[in-house]
Structures are given as structure tokens and as C-alpha cells.
Amino acid sequence: MIDELISKMTLEQKAAQMIQVPVAMVGMEKAKEWARKGVGSFLHVLGDDARELQRIAVEQSELKIPVVFGIDAIHGHCLNRNATIFPSQLAMASSWDRDLVRRVGHATAAEVATDGLHWTFSPVLCLGRDARWGRINETFGEDKYLAGELGASIIKGYQGDDLSADDSVLACAKHFIAYGEATGARDAYDTEVTYRKIKDEFLPPFKKAVEAGCATFMTAYGSVDGTPFTIDRKTLHNILREELKFDGFLITDWDNVNALIRRQRVCDNIGDASALAAKAGNDMIMCSTEFYEGIIEQVRSGKIEEKYLDEAVRHILTIKLRMGLFEKPDKKGVPGSIGCEAHRKTSLEAARKSITVLKNDGILPVNKKNIRRIAVIGPNADDIRAQYGDWTYFTHPVPGRFTEPQRPYVTLLEGIKESLKDSDIEVAYAYGCSVNGRGYYKGDYPDTGAFMEQVYQDNSHDNDGSKEMPYINEAAEIAKKADLIILALGDNYNQAGEYNDRADLNLSGMQEALVRILSTMKIPIITVLISSKPLAIPQIVNWSDAVVCAFNGGMYGGQAASEAIFGDFNPQGRLPISFPVMTGQVPVYYNQFPGWHEGRYVDCPKEPLFAFGEGLSYTWYEYSNLKFDKETKTVSVDVSNKGSVKGVETVQVYIDDVVSSVMTAVKNLAGFDKVELEPGQTKTVSIKLEDDSFSVVLPDETRVIEPGEFVIMAGHSSKDEDLIKLSVEL
Ligand code: NOJ
């Protein structure tokens, strides 16, 4: 059928099929023209507008090929304000829970499909190694194995077993490849990588995405040794298609083809840019609609053979066929699923499992009997926009839709009040200071235009502390009368996401000053970090009796943090990313090479503030009896709950390849599993390791296992003191 269809297509129809039009940018009237022309895809359009465009495509275009609709449903179908908002990908990664992440993907798919859409541009499989990067919140953290495991899980959740099912949407593994490696963590900047490094460090999660059946991939903005990925056939074709055997379709990122001219300056006209992008192996072109004229002109003038277009169209139509689009152009979805009770329950579960306790001097869980008055203080205690983070209807408003927060959601302040509703404990609240250092601002959620204006203003850096003093004073007043302070600090939606990289990872505005003042009162402080990323907060950690990391916890992030504080559940989160002591220490990811001078600065400790895999529980665990079966490459270890409450431990296995012909990291995560243990209980946990975990990529870019000594480590975190070790010869 596909061959027959392609044989009927004119050059114009093939070019149109390769284009994805941004409806929010061009408007509905232009979009309708594209639908009549036989465009391949639209993005950023929802509900009835999407259905109308589909109707036009299947009724009024010549070949009646249905359109595939894409959307950034990054942590839930968050551009729809009625949808379930899940914790950010980074927050969810703290759960280290494959099944949970799969269920989040499945719930998101049902909601996206119910809005008439077919495709989410998720997951991000770039590694989050430099916390200055604005898009850290979109990653599964700094480790390739964890990112690959959770990435494969969410892809299976989005797509299910059958792309034509009503509750299945296409996943998109992005950004291919090494987008997270932009120099200085400046978003979409140049990348300093080599092919060997790409294959060794950045390809593994994408390989797992292909193995999980991911139907689409997205090309990154960056470059390899001076060649933009958009025109690099070696990555897009040789590696992706020939080595990984990817059989879906590949879309560029936003305006990549025009960027070849305007930003990356490797050509000076749209014809050349279009031909280069098509020859490299991009099947669909996002936003650069000039590609249409450009590629037609290039084929007509003999500069590119039409077979490249045939190949691209074949990839696109094959997926459309597998989706059953030709019979059912409108996804039915699961009526009633948008924001439904069952999905909200999953969101709450995800928020709870994401909560990571980083410090506890014994104050957690808080014993309500010892407390009469709690002061809840801080800019993020009652700001749902900070709690949600990036990629929601606040940060990416779809024209004509609202930015006013939609209930239900629970902020930390609301969660604490709920947790204490049956007690005599009084709760007093003060805003304390703003995140941006620009004085108190509580948005009244204006229309989208005014809202974006406010975002730009908030992004300016005039840090005028004097405006904050009345709020700091107010906070100090209520703190004085309390016997416990719960602080909610962090960042805001305008410090996260594209364009929003940070040069400084300290708490912004007057937040640190606020804590300094409160810390002089000698009242216990519990700090809850509601942020898009790790921040450099050694002082805050010193001044706090406990630190709880919630990242962007989604609609129930506040409830989950409060429940953890009062011991309604035993937290099980483990960091998917390291926290730096100070900004200059980044990148501080755990799996670096040993280095000659211990990798330390004279003015900063070598170790991160908190390491990958770290996270406290209200119990503690002991590891013993580590074994390794060479035949099956299976690690087994006994894990005991030594405390007096039930807990869930994340058993982490690392490998050190002691001598190899290329340099390797001091250790690499090779496996993990979660185990629930009653007080006093011991279980043997067995984890089968993959061959790839023992391998290295040689200078000729082949992956091999080199015989010799490997140290197998198992334990509670990536820190040496948390691991027991076993040396084996392979
Ligand atoms: C650009 C971003 O880099 C990408 O992740 C996103 O999916 C597209 N814009 C579409 O919004």
C-alpha cells in the first residue's frame, strides 16, 4: 500500500508530507491551507482545532492522507489545563521506578489521544550533567543507564503494544544526540563531542529507545566536530538506521533547516539547506516550512535525487499505517480520561515516590505531639507555577487558552494544612521573599500576552533587595512565634526550560539571606526544595535540620512533601543527579574519569554536595553477601532493613572496568532494583547485568568487552562508603 501511494505522489505532495507546521505560530487559516496541500503533520494545536484540520486533510487534500498531530506532553498532557500534571521527568527519575514511569506514560498517552492528538515529543534522553542547563528538568538525570531504563519504560507506556490502540500515542526520543552537552550548558549551543564519545556515553539510552520500539526520533540542535547534527548523515543514517536499526521516522527540532543558514551558517540559501537536511536522513521538517519550496527546487534542478524524499515519505507513511490513521484519522482516546481520578492517583504516587530526603538530623518524620505552631515560609510554599515547572499551560500557553491555574492541585502550604487539620497545631504562612529578587509578586494570571510579558520581566536581573525587606520582616515575625519552620525554596518556571540556563546555581534573589536571618533564631528548620534542578546550597543545608528535595512534583507535589515530613509514608527517592557544592564545580556527575589531581579545586571539595543515588529513608539498610555469577552475569546481594519502620530500598549496582584500552569512568551504574523490606527483614536481591555494561567503545568506534578485572559494587548510592565491592575476572 505504501509503495502504491508513493508512486501516486507528486513531488509537491512528497515535500508537503515531510513538513510539520506549527499552528500556534502560523494561525488556523494558514494551517488549513497546509491541510489542503497534504501536509504531513501539525504541532501545538489541541482538541476541536486539531479535529477540524484533520477533517480538511482527509476530505479536501488530493490524496486524503491523514495528518499526524504532535504536542509537547512532557510531564503529562500539560498544555491542556484540565489534564493530569505529573512530576517533571527529573523528579520522576528520583523514583527509580520503571513500572511507575511506564504507567505515567500510559496515562499521558490516553489524555493526549483524547484531545485528538497522536504523538508526544517525549522522552528527553539527553543526559543532565551540567545543572546550569535550563532543560535539566526534562532529563532523567545524569546517568546513561538510568536514562535508558526509564526512557524505555515511558516509551512503552506512551505507545503500548499497538500503535493503533485508542490509548496509544507515538513517543519521540530526543534530542538525537548529545544536546545536553552544549558548551557551558548554554541551551542549543555548540557541542564538544566526538563520535567515540557519542557512542560510549550518549547513544546507550537511545539504543534502548529503539529496542523499546520508539516510533520517532528528533534531531538535536548541536553539532559534532563542526558539522550540525541536522546534516550529519553519519549520526542520522549510519548510526541510527544502520547500526541501531531504527525503523520509525525522524523529525528535526524546531526550525533546524533555517538554522543551518541563520545560526549555524553552513549554507546561505534554503535550497541547499533543504537538500542537506534531506540527504542526511531527516524525514520530517519541523517549522521550517520554506523547506517545501527549497526541496522542490533542488529536485527539479537535479541537486538531490527524489529517492531521498521517497525514503522519508516511506518512513512517515509506514508509521501512519501502523497507527491505523488511514482507517481512523481521529484518535478516539479514552473519553473521560483527561484529568481523571485514576490518573491523578498515579500523579500522587509519582510525587510521593519522587520525594528525596537529603539531610535529616533526626527531626523527620516530625512528631506532631512536640509542636504547637509551625511557620511555613518561602516563595515556593504556595506557588503552583513553581511547583509545576516547565512545559505547562503557564509556560507554553496555547493561544486563546487560559493560564489561570486549574484545580485540583495541592501546594506545600495546602498540604501542610491538610496534614494538620485534625491536630491543634497552628500554621502561619509568610511569603518571605521572591525567587527573582524583584519584590513580592503574586500573579493574577493575566491573558497569555500579558503573562509572557511578565515572564520576560521576571527574567531580568535587577536584584533589588530593598523591595524584599517587608516580606523578610513579616517572615521573621511569624517565625519567632513558631517552634518549627518549614521553608519552601528553589527556583521558578522562568529559570527553567529553553533559553533559561543559569550561570549561577545559588538560590536566587534574597532566599539565602532569608534563611540566614531565620537560622539565627535557633528554631528547627526543614527546607523543602521545589526546583527544576539541583542548586548549590551548602549554607542552606548547614542551616537546616532537614532538607527534602521535591523538584517539580506536579499537581500533588506539595501534598507528597508534606506527607513525607509528617511521616505518612517512608520516603524512597534517590537522586538521579548530583548536587554541586558551588556553581564552579559543575559538571560534577559521578561517573567521571579518575584524573591526575583528584579532580578537585583548591577552593571547593572534590565531592558533590549530594551524590548520584543518594537519598535517606526513615529506616536504614545493610548490604552483605555480594556474589556474581559469571555465566549469567547476575549480581546477588543480601539487603537488610535495620530500622523499625518498613521501607523501600533502591539497590544500586555499579561496575568499574579496572584496566581498559581507553579511559573509563571510576564507576558506572549497571543495574538497579527496588525492594520492600519490613523492619528486621532481609531479602536477597538478584540483578542481571547487560553485556554492554562491561564493554568499552574503542577509538575505531566499535564496542567490545575487554577481558580482565572488573570491580562489582552494590549498595545504597554511588558514594564509595555506601558500596560493598567484589573483584571478578572476566
Ligand atoms: C524545541 C524543543 O527543543 C523540542 O524539545 C520541542 O519538542 C520542540 N521545540 C517542539 O515544541
JSON list of N, CA and C and ligand atoms in Angstrom, two decimals, residues 20 43-44 71-72 74 121-122 124 135 138 174-175 179 187 218 221 253-254 286 391 396 498, ligand 1:
[
{"chain": "A", "resi": 20, "resn": "GLN", "atom": "N", "xyz": [6.12, 19.62, 9.03]},
{"chain": "A", "resi": 20, "resn": "GLN", "atom": "CA", "xyz": [5.28, 19.78, 10.21]},
{"chain": "A", "resi": 20, "resn": "GLN", "atom": "C", "xyz": [5.09, 21.27, 10.47]},
{"chain": "A", "resi": 43, "resn": "LEU", "atom": "N", "xyz": [1.83, 20.75, 14.70]},
{"chain": "A", "resi": 43, "resn": "LEU", "atom": "CA", "xyz": [2.14, 20.69, 16.13]},
{"chain": "A", "resi": 43, "resn": "LEU", "atom": "C", "xyz": [1.51, 21.87, 16.86]},
{"chain": "A", "resi": 44, "resn": "HIS", "atom": "N", "xyz": [1.34, 21.65, 18.15]},
{"chain": "A", "resi": 44, "resn": "HIS", "atom": "CA", "xyz": [0.80, 22.67, 19.06]},
{"chain": "A", "resi": 44, "resn": "HIS", "atom": "C", "xyz": [-0.59, 23.14, 18.65]},
{"chain": "A", "resi": 71, "resn": "ILE", "atom": "N", "xyz": [2.58, 17.07, 20.01]},
{"chain": "A", "resi": 71, "resn": "ILE", "atom": "CA", "xyz": [2.48, 18.03, 21.12]},
{"chain": "A", "resi": 71, "resn": "ILE", "atom": "C", "xyz": [3.58, 17.73, 22.14]},
{"chain": "A", "resi": 72, "resn": "ASP", "atom": "N", "xyz": [3.99, 18.74, 22.86]},
{"chain": "A", "resi": 72, "resn": "ASP", "atom": "CA", "xyz": [4.96, 18.51, 23.93]},
{"chain": "A", "resi": 72, "resn": "ASP", "atom": "C", "xyz": [4.22, 18.14, 25.21]},
{"chain": "A", "resi": 74, "resn": "ILE", "atom": "N", "xyz": [5.07, 16.68, 28.13]},
{"chain": "A", "resi": 74, "resn": "ILE", "atom": "CA", "xyz": [6.38, 16.34, 28.69]},
{"chain": "A", "resi": 74, "resn": "ILE", "atom": "C", "xyz": [6.29, 15.70, 30.08]},
{"chain": "A", "resi": 121, "resn": "PHE", "atom": "N", "xyz": [6.25, 14.65, 22.02]},
{"chain": "A", "resi": 121, "resn": "PHE", "atom": "CA", "xyz": [7.69, 14.83, 21.82]},
{"chain": "A", "resi": 121, "resn": "PHE", "atom": "C", "xyz": [8.40, 14.51, 23.13]},
{"chain": "A", "resi": 122, "resn": "SER", "atom": "N", "xyz": [8.34, 13.30, 23.54]},
{"chain": "A", "resi": 122, "resn": "SER", "atom": "CA", "xyz": [8.90, 12.86, 24.81]},
{"chain": "A", "resi": 122, "resn": "SER", "atom": "C", "xyz": [9.28, 11.39, 24.65]},
{"chain": "A", "resi": 124, "resn": "VAL", "atom": "N", "xyz": [12.91, 13.05, 26.71]},
{"chain": "A", "resi": 124, "resn": "VAL", "atom": "CA", "xyz": [14.26, 13.56, 26.53]},
{"chain": "A", "resi": 124, "resn": "VAL", "atom": "C", "xyz": [15.22, 12.50, 27.06]},
{"chain": "A", "resi": 135, "resn": "ARG", "atom": "N", "xyz": [17.29, 22.96, 30.67]},
{"chain": "A", "resi": 135, "resn": "ARG", "atom": "CA", "xyz": [16.39, 21.84, 30.41]},
{"chain": "A", "resi": 135, "resn": "ARG", "atom": "C", "xyz": [16.71, 20.60, 31.24]},
{"chain": "A", "resi": 138, "resn": "GLU", "atom": "N", "xyz": [13.94, 18.31, 32.24]},
{"chain": "A", "resi": 138, "resn": "GLU", "atom": "CA", "xyz": [13.33, 17.43, 31.24]},
{"chain": "A", "resi": 138, "resn": "GLU", "atom": "C", "xyz": [14.06, 16.10, 31.11]},
{"chain": "A", "resi": 174, "resn": "LYS", "atom": "N", "xyz": [14.38, 12.12, 22.07]},
{"chain": "A", "resi": 174, "resn": "LYS", "atom": "CA", "xyz": [15.04, 13.35, 21.64]},
{"chain": "A", "resi": 174, "resn": "LYS", "atom": "C", "xyz": [16.10, 13.74, 22.67]},
{"chain": "A", "resi": 175, "resn": "HIS", "atom": "N", "xyz": [17.04, 14.56, 22.36]},
{"chain": "A", "resi": 175, "resn": "HIS", "atom": "CA", "xyz": [17.27, 15.13, 21.04]},
{"chain": "A", "resi": 175, "resn": "HIS", "atom": "C", "xyz": [18.50, 14.43, 20.54]},
{"chain": "A", "resi": 179, "resn": "TYR", "atom": "N", "xyz": [22.51, 16.70, 22.90]},
{"chain": "A", "resi": 179, "resn": "TYR", "atom": "CA", "xyz": [22.01, 18.07, 23.10]},
{"chain": "A", "resi": 179, "resn": "TYR", "atom": "C", "xyz": [22.42, 18.60, 24.49]},
{"chain": "A", "resi": 187, "resn": "ASP", "atom": "N", "xyz": [21.86, 26.53, 26.39]},
{"chain": "A", "resi": 187, "resn": "ASP", "atom": "CA", "xyz": [20.91, 25.72, 25.63]},
{"chain": "A", "resi": 187, "resn": "ASP", "atom": "C", "xyz": [21.12, 25.89, 24.12]},
{"chain": "A", "resi": 218, "resn": "MET", "atom": "N", "xyz": [13.94, 12.71, 17.35]},
{"chain": "A", "resi": 218, "resn": "MET", "atom": "CA", "xyz": [14.08, 14.12, 16.98]},
{"chain": "A", "resi": 218, "resn": "MET", "atom": "C", "xyz": [15.57, 14.49, 16.92]},
{"chain": "A", "resi": 221, "resn": "TYR", "atom": "N", "xyz": [19.90, 20.10, 18.14]},
{"chain": "A", "resi": 221, "resn": "TYR", "atom": "CA", "xyz": [20.34, 21.38, 17.58]},
{"chain": "A", "resi": 221, "resn": "TYR", "atom": "C", "xyz": [21.87, 21.45, 17.39]},
{"chain": "A", "resi": 253, "resn": "ASP", "atom": "N", "xyz": [14.36, 19.15, 14.96]},
{"chain": "A", "resi": 253, "resn": "ASP", "atom": "CA", "xyz": [13.81, 20.00, 16.02]},
{"chain": "A", "resi": 253, "resn": "ASP", "atom": "C", "xyz": [13.36, 21.31, 15.36]},
{"chain": "A", "resi": 254, "resn": "TRP", "atom": "N", "xyz": [12.92, 22.23, 16.21]},
{"chain": "A", "resi": 254, "resn": "TRP", "atom": "CA", "xyz": [12.29, 23.49, 15.79]},
{"chain": "A", "resi": 254, "resn": "TRP", "atom": "C", "xyz": [13.19, 24.29, 14.83]},
{"chain": "A", "resi": 286, "resn": "MET", "atom": "N", "xyz": [10.47, 20.12, 11.09]},
{"chain": "A", "resi": 286, "resn": "MET", "atom": "CA", "xyz": [9.62, 20.90, 11.99]},
{"chain": "A", "resi": 286, "resn": "MET", "atom": "C", "xyz": [9.79, 22.39, 11.71]},
{"chain": "A", "resi": 391, "resn": "TRP", "atom": "N", "xyz": [6.98, 23.49, 30.75]},
{"chain": "A", "resi": 391, "resn": "TRP", "atom": "CA", "xyz": [6.09, 22.75, 29.85]},
{"chain": "A", "resi": 391, "resn": "TRP", "atom": "C", "xyz": [4.70, 22.53, 30.42]},
{"chain": "A", "resi": 396, "resn": "HIS", "atom": "N", "xyz": [3.98, 27.52, 28.35]},
{"chain": "A", "resi": 396, "resn": "HIS", "atom": "CA", "xyz": [3.80, 27.42, 26.90]},
{"chain": "A", "resi": 396, "resn": "HIS", "atom": "C", "xyz": [2.32, 27.58, 26.58]},
{"chain": "A", "resi": 498, "resn": "GLU", "atom": "N", "xyz": [13.94, 25.99, 27.91]},
{"chain": "A", "resi": 498, "resn": "GLU", "atom": "CA", "xyz": [14.73, 26.55, 26.81]},
{"chain": "A", "resi": 498, "resn": "GLU", "atom": "C", "xyz": [15.01, 28.03, 27.08]},
{"chain": "B", "resi": 1, "resn": "NOJ", "atom": "C1", "xyz": [12.03, 22.77, 20.59]},
{"chain": "B", "resi": 1, "resn": "NOJ", "atom": "C2", "xyz": [12.48, 21.82, 21.64]},
{"chain": "B", "resi": 1, "resn": "NOJ", "atom": "O1", "xyz": [13.89, 21.70, 21.62]},
{"chain": "B", "resi": 1, "resn": "NOJ", "atom": "C3", "xyz": [11.87, 20.43, 21.49]},
{"chain": "B", "resi": 1, "resn": "NOJ", "atom": "O2", "xyz": [12.23, 19.65, 22.59]},
{"chain": "B", "resi": 1, "resn": "NOJ", "atom": "C4", "xyz": [10.37, 20.54, 21.35]},
{"chain": "B", "resi": 1, "resn": "NOJ", "atom": "O3", "xyz": [9.79, 19.27, 21.27]},
{"chain": "B", "resi": 1, "resn": "NOJ", "atom": "C5", "xyz": [10.07, 21.37, 20.13]},
{"chain": "B", "resi": 1, "resn": "NOJ", "atom": "N1", "xyz": [10.62, 22.70, 20.31]},
{"chain": "B", "resi": 1, "resn": "NOJ", "atom": "C6", "xyz": [8.57, 21.47, 19.85]},
{"chain": "B", "resi": 1, "resn": "NOJ", "atom": "O4", "xyz": [7.97, 22.30, 20.76]}
]
